[in-house]
Amino acid sequence: FAMSLSSLFARALAATALCASIAPVGAQTDWAAVEAAAKREGKVVLYSAHVGVPYHPEIAKMFTAKYGIEVEILEARASEIRERIRTEHATGRVAGDVSYNGASTTFLMQQQGLLQAHQGVPNRSKLDGSFYQSDYQFPVYIQSYAILVNSKLVPPDRRPKRWTDLLDPKWQGKIISDDLRALGGGGAMFSVTYKNLGRDFHEKLAAQKLHFTRAVRESPRRVARGEFQVAIPFAIPDSLLHQGLPLEVVLPEEGNPYITYDVAVLKGAPHPNAARLFMNFFLTDEAQMVFLRSGRGSPVKGMNAKAPESVRALVNAKLMGTPEFETMEDLLKTAKDIYK
């Protein structure tokens, strides 16, 4: 079988063009080239661990309207998303492009080799340097946690003002809690309060006979019905979802534990340029405003000051700290030891 040099050259050019449309354009390349490659890819798949909220679908629609790139979203619990990504990586059948998950889980995935470097996005320069970011992940919003009480059963003069007030014997058996022994809001609260308030605080809190649940979205309604008087840790933005119910958010004087939700490119992503473009879009003012309106803080410098008046107190709530990735797994073992 013979082939002319001109035919070989034509095929080589075609192969080069195909690779250019699939491979991510380098960090030093003009961002316009990334956008062009993303449009050729025509699609981006988001694996989201934030289930049942309208915020990222709204941002996805905005992205599609601007760039004409389809966004497909798969939602599941953080552990389920992480396992799906691990399985796809192990079988060589990667379908997702962007991971949208808590910072701790994202960091663990990077340690397991499930992510690839994002090679830089222009809007990353807008981030506040006090929040963790790396060549693999960066935050798109801040979610902080407080205390929720039944406003009818717990009058203002009886409400806790500090985390340590939850140790009062009057709360024994009356607190529903996200599981403090697992990744998520519960694990985040344990990690931060363990560091700031010590083991003694948690040993005394364990004696309060907390009712652990993983169905955290049901907890506010159970408090509103009077099954429990207090829920911890309560995601502050969710207060907007329960208006009209007899519930009151208490912002503890010590501050609020928080996590960031981060984005990252999955290793072997089929649409790597669209992934980078989408991640960059999350940090635009219009996308950040979607999160702000939902009561979530922004890691972008100066954005919290632009929040609507109705949520400004929520997004500017005092922050107590966030989990340290390197110690998180050991702390969860400690939590299992305390909360048997």
JSON list of C-alpha atoms in Angstrom, two decimals, residues 47-51 75-85 99-106 109 183-185 214 261:
[
{"chain": "A", "resi": 47, "resn": "TYR", "atom": "CA", "xyz": [-20.22, 16.62, 38.46]},
{"chain": "A", "resi": 48, "resn": "SER", "atom": "CA", "xyz": [-21.86, 18.46, 41.37]},
{"chain": "A", "resi": 49, "resn": "ALA", "atom": "CA", "xyz": [-22.00, 17.42, 45.02]},
{"chain": "A", "resi": 50, "resn": "HIS", "atom": "CA", "xyz": [-24.46, 20.22, 45.82]},
{"chain": "A", "resi": 51, "resn": "VAL", "atom": "CA", "xyz": [-27.77, 18.44, 45.31]},
{"chain": "A", "resi": 75, "resn": "GLU", "atom": "CA", "xyz": [-25.75, 15.66, 40.97]},
{"chain": "A", "resi": 76, "resn": "ALA", "atom": "CA", "xyz": [-25.05, 13.26, 43.85]},
{"chain": "A", "resi": 77, "resn": "ARG", "atom": "CA", "xyz": [-23.74, 13.27, 47.43]},
{"chain": "A", "resi": 78, "resn": "ALA", "atom": "CA", "xyz": [-20.06, 14.17, 47.83]},
{"chain": "A", "resi": 79, "resn": "SER", "atom": "CA", "xyz": [-19.03, 10.57, 48.56]},
{"chain": "A", "resi": 80, "resn": "GLU", "atom": "CA", "xyz": [-21.03, 9.26, 45.59]},
{"chain": "A", "resi": 81, "resn": "ILE", "atom": "CA", "xyz": [-19.52, 11.81, 43.20]},
{"chain": "A", "resi": 82, "resn": "ARG", "atom": "CA", "xyz": [-16.04, 10.96, 44.46]},
{"chain": "A", "resi": 83, "resn": "GLU", "atom": "CA", "xyz": [-16.64, 7.22, 43.93]},
{"chain": "A", "resi": 84, "resn": "ARG", "atom": "CA", "xyz": [-18.02, 7.77, 40.42]},
{"chain": "A", "resi": 85, "resn": "ILE", "atom": "CA", "xyz": [-14.95, 9.82, 39.50]},
{"chain": "A", "resi": 99, "resn": "SER", "atom": "CA", "xyz": [-15.72, 18.57, 39.74]},
{"chain": "A", "resi": 100, "resn": "TYR", "atom": "CA", "xyz": [-17.86, 20.87, 41.92]},
{"chain": "A", "resi": 101, "resn": "ASN", "atom": "CA", "xyz": [-17.37, 19.73, 45.50]},
{"chain": "A", "resi": 102, "resn": "GLY", "atom": "CA", "xyz": [-16.26, 20.73, 48.97]},
{"chain": "A", "resi": 103, "resn": "ALA", "atom": "CA", "xyz": [-12.64, 21.83, 49.25]},
{"chain": "A", "resi": 104, "resn": "SER", "atom": "CA", "xyz": [-11.61, 18.91, 51.50]},
{"chain": "A", "resi": 105, "resn": "THR", "atom": "CA", "xyz": [-13.08, 16.29, 49.18]},
{"chain": "A", "resi": 106, "resn": "THR", "atom": "CA", "xyz": [-11.54, 18.03, 46.17]},
{"chain": "A", "resi": 109, "resn": "MET", "atom": "CA", "xyz": [-9.29, 13.60, 44.96]},
{"chain": "A", "resi": 183, "resn": "LEU", "atom": "CA", "xyz": [-17.31, 14.54, 55.57]},
{"chain": "A", "resi": 184, "resn": "GLY", "atom": "CA", "xyz": [-19.74, 17.38, 55.01]},
{"chain": "A", "resi": 185, "resn": "GLY", "atom": "CA", "xyz": [-21.09, 20.12, 57.23]},
{"chain": "A", "resi": 214, "resn": "ARG", "atom": "CA", "xyz": [-27.43, 12.45, 57.13]},
{"chain": "A", "resi": 261, "resn": "TYR", "atom": "CA", "xyz": [-17.04, 24.79, 47.30]}
]
